[in-house]
mmCIF file of C-alpha atoms in Angstrom:
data_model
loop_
_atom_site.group_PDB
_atom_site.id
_atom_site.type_symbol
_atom_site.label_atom_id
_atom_site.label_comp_id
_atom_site.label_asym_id
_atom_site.label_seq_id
_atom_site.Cartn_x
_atom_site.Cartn_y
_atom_site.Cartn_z
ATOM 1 C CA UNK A 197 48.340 -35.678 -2.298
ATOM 2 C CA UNK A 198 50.890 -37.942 -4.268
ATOM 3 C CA UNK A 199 53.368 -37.394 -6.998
ATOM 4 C CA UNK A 200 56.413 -34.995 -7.915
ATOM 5 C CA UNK A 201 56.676 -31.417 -8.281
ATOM 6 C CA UNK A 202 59.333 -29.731 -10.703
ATOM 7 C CA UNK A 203 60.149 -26.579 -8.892
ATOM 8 C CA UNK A 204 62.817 -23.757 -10.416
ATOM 9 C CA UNK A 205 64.882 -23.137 -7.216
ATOM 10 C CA UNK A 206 65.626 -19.444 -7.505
ATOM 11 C CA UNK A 207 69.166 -18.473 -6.484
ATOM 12 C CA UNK A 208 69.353 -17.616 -2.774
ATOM 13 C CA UNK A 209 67.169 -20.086 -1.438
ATOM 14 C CA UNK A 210 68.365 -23.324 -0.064
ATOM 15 C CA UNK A 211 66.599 -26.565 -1.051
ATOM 16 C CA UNK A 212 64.836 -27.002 2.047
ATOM 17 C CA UNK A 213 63.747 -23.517 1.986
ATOM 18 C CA UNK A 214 61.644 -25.014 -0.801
ATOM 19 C CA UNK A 215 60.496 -27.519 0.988
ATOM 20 C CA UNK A 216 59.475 -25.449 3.956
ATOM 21 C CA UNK A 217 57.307 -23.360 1.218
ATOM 22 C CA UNK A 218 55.750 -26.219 0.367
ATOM 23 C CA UNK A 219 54.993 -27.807 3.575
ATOM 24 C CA UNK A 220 53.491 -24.456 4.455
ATOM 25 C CA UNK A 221 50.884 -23.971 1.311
ATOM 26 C CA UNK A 222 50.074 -27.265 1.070
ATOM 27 C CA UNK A 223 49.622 -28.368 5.029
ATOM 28 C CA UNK A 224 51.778 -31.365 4.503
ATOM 29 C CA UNK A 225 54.925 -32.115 6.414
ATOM 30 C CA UNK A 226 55.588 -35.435 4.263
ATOM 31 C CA UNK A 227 57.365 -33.339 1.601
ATOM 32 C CA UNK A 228 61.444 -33.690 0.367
ATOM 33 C CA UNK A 229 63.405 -32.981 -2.311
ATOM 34 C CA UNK A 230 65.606 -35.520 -4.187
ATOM 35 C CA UNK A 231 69.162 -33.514 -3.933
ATOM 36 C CA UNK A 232 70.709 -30.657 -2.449
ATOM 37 C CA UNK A 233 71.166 -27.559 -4.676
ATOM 38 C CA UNK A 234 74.007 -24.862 -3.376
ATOM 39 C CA UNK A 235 72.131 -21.889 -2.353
ATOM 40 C CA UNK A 236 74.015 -19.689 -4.977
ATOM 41 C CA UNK A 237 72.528 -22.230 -7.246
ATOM 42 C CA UNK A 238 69.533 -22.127 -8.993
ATOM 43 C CA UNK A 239 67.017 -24.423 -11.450
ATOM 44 C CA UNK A 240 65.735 -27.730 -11.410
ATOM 45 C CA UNK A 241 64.241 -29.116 -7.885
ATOM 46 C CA UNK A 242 61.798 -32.097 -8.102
ATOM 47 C CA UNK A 243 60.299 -31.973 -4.895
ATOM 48 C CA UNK A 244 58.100 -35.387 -3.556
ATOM 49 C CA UNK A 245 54.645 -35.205 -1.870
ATOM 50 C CA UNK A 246 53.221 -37.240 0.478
ATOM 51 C CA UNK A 247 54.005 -41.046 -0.038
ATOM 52 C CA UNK A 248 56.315 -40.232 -3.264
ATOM 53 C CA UNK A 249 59.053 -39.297 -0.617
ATOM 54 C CA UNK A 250 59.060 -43.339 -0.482
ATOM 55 C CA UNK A 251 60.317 -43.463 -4.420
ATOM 56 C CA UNK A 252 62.887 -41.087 -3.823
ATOM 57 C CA UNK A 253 65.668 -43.571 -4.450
ATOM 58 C CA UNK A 254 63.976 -44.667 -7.702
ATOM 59 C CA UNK A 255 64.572 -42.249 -9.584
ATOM 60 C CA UNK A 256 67.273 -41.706 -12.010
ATOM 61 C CA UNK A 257 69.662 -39.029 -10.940
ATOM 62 C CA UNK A 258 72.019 -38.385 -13.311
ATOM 63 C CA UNK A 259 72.166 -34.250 -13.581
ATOM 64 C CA UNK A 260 72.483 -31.987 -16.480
ATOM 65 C CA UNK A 261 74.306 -28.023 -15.433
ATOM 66 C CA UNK A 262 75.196 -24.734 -17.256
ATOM 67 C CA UNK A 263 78.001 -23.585 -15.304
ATOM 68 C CA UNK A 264 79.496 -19.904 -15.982
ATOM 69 C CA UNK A 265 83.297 -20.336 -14.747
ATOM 70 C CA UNK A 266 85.519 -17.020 -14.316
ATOM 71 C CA UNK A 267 89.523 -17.546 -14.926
ATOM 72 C CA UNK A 268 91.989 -15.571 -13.448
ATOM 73 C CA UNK A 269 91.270 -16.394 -9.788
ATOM 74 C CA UNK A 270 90.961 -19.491 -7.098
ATOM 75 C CA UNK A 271 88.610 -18.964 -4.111
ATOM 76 C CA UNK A 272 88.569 -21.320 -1.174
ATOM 77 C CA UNK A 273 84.866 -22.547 -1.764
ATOM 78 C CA UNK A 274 85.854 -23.281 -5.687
ATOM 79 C CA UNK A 275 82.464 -20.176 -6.191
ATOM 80 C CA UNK A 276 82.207 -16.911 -5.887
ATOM 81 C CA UNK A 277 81.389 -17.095 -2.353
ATOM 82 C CA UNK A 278 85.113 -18.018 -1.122
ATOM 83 C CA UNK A 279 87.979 -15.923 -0.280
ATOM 84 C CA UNK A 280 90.566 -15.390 -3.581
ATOM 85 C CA UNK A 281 93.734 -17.737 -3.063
ATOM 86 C CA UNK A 282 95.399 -17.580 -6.299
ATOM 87 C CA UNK A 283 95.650 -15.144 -8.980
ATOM 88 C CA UNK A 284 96.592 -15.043 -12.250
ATOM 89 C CA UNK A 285 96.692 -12.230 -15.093
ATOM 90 C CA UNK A 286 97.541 -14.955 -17.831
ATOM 91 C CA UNK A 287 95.049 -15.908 -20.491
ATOM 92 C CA UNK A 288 93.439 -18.733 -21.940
ATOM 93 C CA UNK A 289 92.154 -19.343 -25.202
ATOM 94 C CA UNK A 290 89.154 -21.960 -26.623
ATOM 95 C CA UNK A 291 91.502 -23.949 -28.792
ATOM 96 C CA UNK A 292 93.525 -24.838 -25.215
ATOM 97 C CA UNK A 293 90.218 -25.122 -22.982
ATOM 98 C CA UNK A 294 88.634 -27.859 -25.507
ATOM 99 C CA UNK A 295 92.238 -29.566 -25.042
ATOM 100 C CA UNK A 296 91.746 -29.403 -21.068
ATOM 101 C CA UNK A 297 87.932 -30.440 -21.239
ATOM 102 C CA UNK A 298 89.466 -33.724 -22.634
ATOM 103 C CA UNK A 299 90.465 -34.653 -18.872
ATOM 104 C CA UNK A 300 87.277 -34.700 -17.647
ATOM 105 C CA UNK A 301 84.968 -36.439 -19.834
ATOM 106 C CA UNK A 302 83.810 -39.810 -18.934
ATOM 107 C CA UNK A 303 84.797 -41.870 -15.500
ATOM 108 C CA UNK A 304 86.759 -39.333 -13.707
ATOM 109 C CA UNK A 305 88.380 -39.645 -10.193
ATOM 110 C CA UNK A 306 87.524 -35.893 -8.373
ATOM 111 C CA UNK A 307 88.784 -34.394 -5.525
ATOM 112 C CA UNK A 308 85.361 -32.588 -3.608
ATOM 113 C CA UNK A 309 85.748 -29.263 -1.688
ATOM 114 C CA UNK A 310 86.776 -28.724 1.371
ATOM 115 C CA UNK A 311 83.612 -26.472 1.947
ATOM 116 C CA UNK A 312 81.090 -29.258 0.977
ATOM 117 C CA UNK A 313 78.889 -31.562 3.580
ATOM 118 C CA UNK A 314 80.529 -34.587 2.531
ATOM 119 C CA UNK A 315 81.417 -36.107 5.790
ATOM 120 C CA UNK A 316 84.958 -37.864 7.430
ATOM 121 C CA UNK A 317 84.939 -39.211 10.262
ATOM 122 C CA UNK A 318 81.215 -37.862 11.413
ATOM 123 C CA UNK A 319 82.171 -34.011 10.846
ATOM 124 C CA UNK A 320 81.036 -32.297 7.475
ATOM 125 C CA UNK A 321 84.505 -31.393 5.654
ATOM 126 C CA UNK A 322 82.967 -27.695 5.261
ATOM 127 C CA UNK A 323 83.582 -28.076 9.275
ATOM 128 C CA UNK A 324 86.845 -28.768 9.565
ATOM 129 C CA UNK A 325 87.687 -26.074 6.676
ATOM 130 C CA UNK A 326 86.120 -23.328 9.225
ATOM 131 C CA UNK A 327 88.021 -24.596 11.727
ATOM 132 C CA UNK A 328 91.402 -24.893 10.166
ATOM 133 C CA UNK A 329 91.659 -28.226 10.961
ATOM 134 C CA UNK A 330 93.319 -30.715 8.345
ATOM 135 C CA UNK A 331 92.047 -33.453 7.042
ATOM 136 C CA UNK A 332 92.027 -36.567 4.361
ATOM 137 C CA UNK A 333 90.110 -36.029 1.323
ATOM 138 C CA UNK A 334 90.004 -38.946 -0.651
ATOM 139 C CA UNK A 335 89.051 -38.734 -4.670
ATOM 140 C CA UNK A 336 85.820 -39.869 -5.643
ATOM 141 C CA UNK A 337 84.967 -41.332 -8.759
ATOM 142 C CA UNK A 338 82.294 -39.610 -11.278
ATOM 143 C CA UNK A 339 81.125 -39.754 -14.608
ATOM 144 C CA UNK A 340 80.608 -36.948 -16.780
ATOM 145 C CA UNK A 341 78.494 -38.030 -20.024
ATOM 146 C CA UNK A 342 78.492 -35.090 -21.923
ATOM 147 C CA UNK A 343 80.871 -32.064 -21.480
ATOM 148 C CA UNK A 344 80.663 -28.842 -24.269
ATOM 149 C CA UNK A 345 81.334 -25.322 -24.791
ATOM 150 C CA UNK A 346 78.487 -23.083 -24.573
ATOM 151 C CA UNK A 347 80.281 -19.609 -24.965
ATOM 152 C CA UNK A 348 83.258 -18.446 -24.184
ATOM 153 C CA UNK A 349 84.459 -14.700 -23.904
ATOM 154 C CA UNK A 350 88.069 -14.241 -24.542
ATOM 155 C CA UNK A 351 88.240 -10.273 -23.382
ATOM 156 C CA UNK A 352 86.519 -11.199 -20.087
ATOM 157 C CA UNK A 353 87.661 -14.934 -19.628
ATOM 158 C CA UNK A 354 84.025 -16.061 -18.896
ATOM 159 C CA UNK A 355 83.744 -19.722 -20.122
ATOM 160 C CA UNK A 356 79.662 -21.289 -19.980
ATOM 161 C CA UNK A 357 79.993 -24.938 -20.045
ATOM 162 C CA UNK A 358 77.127 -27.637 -20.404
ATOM 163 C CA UNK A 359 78.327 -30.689 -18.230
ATOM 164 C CA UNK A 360 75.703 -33.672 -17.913
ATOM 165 C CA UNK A 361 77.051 -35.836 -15.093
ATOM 166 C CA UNK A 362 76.453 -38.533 -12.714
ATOM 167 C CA UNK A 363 74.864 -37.899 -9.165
ATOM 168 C CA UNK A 364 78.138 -36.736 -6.593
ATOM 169 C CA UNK A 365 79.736 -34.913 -9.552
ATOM 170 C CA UNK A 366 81.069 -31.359 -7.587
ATOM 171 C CA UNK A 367 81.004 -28.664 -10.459
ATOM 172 C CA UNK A 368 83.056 -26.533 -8.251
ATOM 173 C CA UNK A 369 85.563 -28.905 -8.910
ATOM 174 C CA UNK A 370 85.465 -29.028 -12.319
ATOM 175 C CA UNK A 371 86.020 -24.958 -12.188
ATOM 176 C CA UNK A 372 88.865 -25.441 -9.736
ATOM 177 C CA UNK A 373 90.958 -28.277 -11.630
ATOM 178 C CA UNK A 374 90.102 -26.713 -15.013
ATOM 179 C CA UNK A 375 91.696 -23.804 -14.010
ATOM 180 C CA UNK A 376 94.491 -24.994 -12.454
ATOM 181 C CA UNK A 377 95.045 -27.207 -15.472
ATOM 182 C CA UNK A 378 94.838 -24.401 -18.026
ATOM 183 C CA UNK A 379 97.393 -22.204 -15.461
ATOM 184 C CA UNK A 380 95.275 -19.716 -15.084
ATOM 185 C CA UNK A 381 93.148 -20.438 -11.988
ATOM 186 C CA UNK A 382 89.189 -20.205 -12.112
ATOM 187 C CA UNK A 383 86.249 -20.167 -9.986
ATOM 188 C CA UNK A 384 82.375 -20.813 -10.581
ATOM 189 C CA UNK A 385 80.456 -17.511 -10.656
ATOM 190 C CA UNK A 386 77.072 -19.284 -12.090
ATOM 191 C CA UNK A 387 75.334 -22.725 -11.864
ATOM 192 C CA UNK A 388 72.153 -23.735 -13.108
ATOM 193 C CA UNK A 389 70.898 -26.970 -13.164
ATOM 194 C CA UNK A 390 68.629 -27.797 -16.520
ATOM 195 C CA UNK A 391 67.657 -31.296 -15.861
ATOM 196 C CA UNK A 392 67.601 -33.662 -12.910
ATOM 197 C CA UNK A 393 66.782 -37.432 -13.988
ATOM 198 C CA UNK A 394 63.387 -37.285 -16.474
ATOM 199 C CA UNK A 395 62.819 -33.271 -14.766
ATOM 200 C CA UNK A 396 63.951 -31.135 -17.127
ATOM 201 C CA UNK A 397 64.480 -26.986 -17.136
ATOM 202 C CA UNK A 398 61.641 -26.095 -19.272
ATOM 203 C CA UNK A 399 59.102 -27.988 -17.841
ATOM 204 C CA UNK A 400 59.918 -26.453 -14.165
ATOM 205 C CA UNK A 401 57.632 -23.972 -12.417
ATOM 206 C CA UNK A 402 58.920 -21.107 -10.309
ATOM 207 C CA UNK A 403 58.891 -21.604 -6.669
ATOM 208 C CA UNK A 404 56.980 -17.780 -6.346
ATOM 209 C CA UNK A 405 54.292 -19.444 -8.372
ATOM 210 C CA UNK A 406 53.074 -21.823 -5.835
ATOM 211 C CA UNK A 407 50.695 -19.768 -3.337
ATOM 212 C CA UNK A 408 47.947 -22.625 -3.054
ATOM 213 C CA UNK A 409 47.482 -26.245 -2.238
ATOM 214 C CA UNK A 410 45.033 -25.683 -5.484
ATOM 215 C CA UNK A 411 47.745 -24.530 -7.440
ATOM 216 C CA UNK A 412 50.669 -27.425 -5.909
ATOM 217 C CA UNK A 413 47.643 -30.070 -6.741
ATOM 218 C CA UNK A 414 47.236 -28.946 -10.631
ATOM 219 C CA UNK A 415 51.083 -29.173 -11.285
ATOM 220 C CA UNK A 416 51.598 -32.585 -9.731
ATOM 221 C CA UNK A 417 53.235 -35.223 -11.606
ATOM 222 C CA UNK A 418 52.128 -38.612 -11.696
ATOM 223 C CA UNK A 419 55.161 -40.963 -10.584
ATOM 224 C CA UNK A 420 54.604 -43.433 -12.940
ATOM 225 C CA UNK A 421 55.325 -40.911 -15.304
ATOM 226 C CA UNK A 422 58.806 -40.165 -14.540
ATOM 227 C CA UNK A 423 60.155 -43.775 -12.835
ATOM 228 C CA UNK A 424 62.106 -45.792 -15.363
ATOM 229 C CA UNK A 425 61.318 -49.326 -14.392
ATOM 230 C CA UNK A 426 59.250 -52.097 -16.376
ATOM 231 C CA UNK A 427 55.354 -52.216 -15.611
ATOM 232 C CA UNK A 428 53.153 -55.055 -14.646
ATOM 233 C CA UNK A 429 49.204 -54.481 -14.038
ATOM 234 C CA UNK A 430 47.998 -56.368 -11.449
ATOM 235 C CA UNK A 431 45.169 -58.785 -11.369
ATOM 236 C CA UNK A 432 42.578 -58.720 -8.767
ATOM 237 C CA UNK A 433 43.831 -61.902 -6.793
ATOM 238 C CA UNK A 434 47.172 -60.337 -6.987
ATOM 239 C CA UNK A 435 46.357 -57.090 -6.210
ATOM 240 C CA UNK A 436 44.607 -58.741 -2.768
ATOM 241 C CA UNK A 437 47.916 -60.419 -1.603
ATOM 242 C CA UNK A 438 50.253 -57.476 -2.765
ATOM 243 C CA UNK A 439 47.638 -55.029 -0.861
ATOM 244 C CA UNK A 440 48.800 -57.496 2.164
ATOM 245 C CA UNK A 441 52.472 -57.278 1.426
ATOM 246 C CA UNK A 442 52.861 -61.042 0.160
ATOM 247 C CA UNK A 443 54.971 -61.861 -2.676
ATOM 248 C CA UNK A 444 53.525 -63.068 -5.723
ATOM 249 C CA UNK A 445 54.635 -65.056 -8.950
ATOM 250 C CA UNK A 446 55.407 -63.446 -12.406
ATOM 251 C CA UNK A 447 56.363 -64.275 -15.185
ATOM 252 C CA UNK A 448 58.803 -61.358 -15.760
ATOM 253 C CA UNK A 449 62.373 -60.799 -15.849
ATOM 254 C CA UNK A 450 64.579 -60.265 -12.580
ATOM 255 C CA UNK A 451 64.679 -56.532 -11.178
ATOM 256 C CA UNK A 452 62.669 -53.665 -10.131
ATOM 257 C CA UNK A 453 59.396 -53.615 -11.553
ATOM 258 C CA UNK A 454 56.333 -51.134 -10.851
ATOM 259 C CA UNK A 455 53.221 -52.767 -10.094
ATOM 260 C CA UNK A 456 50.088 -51.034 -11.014
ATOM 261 C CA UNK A 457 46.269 -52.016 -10.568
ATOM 262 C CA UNK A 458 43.753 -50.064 -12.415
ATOM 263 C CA UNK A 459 47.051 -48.013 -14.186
ATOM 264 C CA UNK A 460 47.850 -46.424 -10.919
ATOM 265 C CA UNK A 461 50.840 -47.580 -8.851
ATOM 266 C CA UNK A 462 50.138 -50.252 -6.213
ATOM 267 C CA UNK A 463 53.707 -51.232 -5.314
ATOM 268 C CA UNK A 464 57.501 -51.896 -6.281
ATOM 269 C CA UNK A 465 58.908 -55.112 -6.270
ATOM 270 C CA UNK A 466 62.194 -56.712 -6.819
ATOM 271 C CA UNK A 467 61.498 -59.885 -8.884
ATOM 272 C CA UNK A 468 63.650 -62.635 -8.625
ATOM 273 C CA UNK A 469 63.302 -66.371 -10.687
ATOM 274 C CA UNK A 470 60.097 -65.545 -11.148
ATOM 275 C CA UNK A 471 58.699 -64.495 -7.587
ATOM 276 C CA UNK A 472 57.967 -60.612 -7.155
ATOM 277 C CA UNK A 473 59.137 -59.556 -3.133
ATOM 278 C CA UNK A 474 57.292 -56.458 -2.319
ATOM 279 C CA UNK A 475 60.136 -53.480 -1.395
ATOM 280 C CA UNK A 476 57.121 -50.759 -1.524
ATOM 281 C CA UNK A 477 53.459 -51.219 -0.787
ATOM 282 C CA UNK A 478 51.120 -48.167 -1.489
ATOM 283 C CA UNK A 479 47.694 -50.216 -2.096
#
């Protein structure tokens, strides 16, 4: 078994909860997913089987979220999981939200959570947070690409935001700093994700939904499919001393590039002036 699965992650789980499911339906322990998802989180999970765990870091991972954000209160996680820190009865409206979303569009520098598994100094910060123990967080720099109102409820103070981002990008965050920005303090209360890379929302399958092997095998997705790199099919010679793990000479241009024989992947290779170094051999 080869290829990606697009699996809705129902709120609750944990990503490798998903990937235990798998592993246990299917009878394969080569199985992973291709980015953590909070377990109050739910939606898009593409999940790799057998050798596809090897094109993990091929894949394009910019992400695409609906995020539900409540004002009025700060937690310690940034969510709705944390302990309330600040609270506010002020109100917001949309005409000063759009103003504040201004601040976060494009290359932004972001402070992450304390509770999050980013680690300093070999300890996850969510460790030292439990601990009471202080330490550095430095900013990180993101990029958001596309950042809109969805809906917003002025009586409740519910804002649904759309925020299509670069891989690292803490959402949390965004609730946090948005609040404090607006003076009115916020949490996130709801996260989906809609699209990971090329897997999108609509196409995804529920994670109930998988109770065969039969059933993993009919929803697999070819990786050529979803990999954004230039193609080059393979001659039979070539296809010999790729099979081998030799590098070979093309007449493409410098980069990543898929090779294929017979339209199914045989390997990725970096090309370089001309001469194609194998980085991944599946032949």
């Amino acid at each position: 078994m080869f290829g990606f699965i697009n699996v809705y992650k129902p709120k609750g789980k944990t990503s490798h909860d998903v990937v235990a499911v798998l592993r246990r339906v299917t009878k394969i322990k080569q199985i992973g997913h291709t980015g953590t998802l909070d377990p109050f989180a739910e939606g898009v999970l593409p999940i790799c089987i057998g050798k596809a765990t090897r094109l993990i870091e091929y894949l394009n991972d910019d992400k695409a979220y609906v995020a539900t954000i409540q004002f009025g209160k700060s937690t310690t996680t940034y969510d709705l999981e944390g302990e309330g820190v600040n609270f506010s009865d002020s109100r917001v409206g949309l005409a000063e939200i759009e103003k504040y979303l201004e601040n976060f569009r494009g290359e932004i520098e972001q402070l992450p959570p304390i509770y999050s598994a980013i680690k300093v100094n070999g300890k996850k910060l969510y460790e030292y947070a439990r601990k009471g123990e202080d330490v550095e967080i430095k900013p990180r720099k993101v990029t958001i690409n596309e950042l809109k109102v969805v809906n917003f409820n002025e009586e409740t103070q519910q804002l649904e935001l759309y925020i299509d981002c670069s891989k690292g990008t803490y959402i949390r965050s965004i609730a946090n700093d948005l609040g404090e920005m607006a003076g009115v303090y916020g949490h996130l209360i709801k996260l989906v994700r809609v699209k990971a890379g090329n897997f999108l929302v609509e196409n995804s399958i529920a994670l109930e939904e998988f109770q065969t092997k039969e059933i993993v095998c009919d929803n697999l997705i070819y990786p050529l499919e979803y990999l954004d790199y230039p193609k080059y099919e393979l001659s039979e010679n070539e296809k010999v001393k790729v099979a081998n793990g030799n590098s070979i000479l093309l007449n493409c241009e410098d980069g990543l590039t898929l090779l294929t024989y017979a339209k199914t992947l045989a390997a990725v290779a970096e090309i370089s002036h001309g001469k194609a170094i194998m980085q991944k051999v599946f032949l």
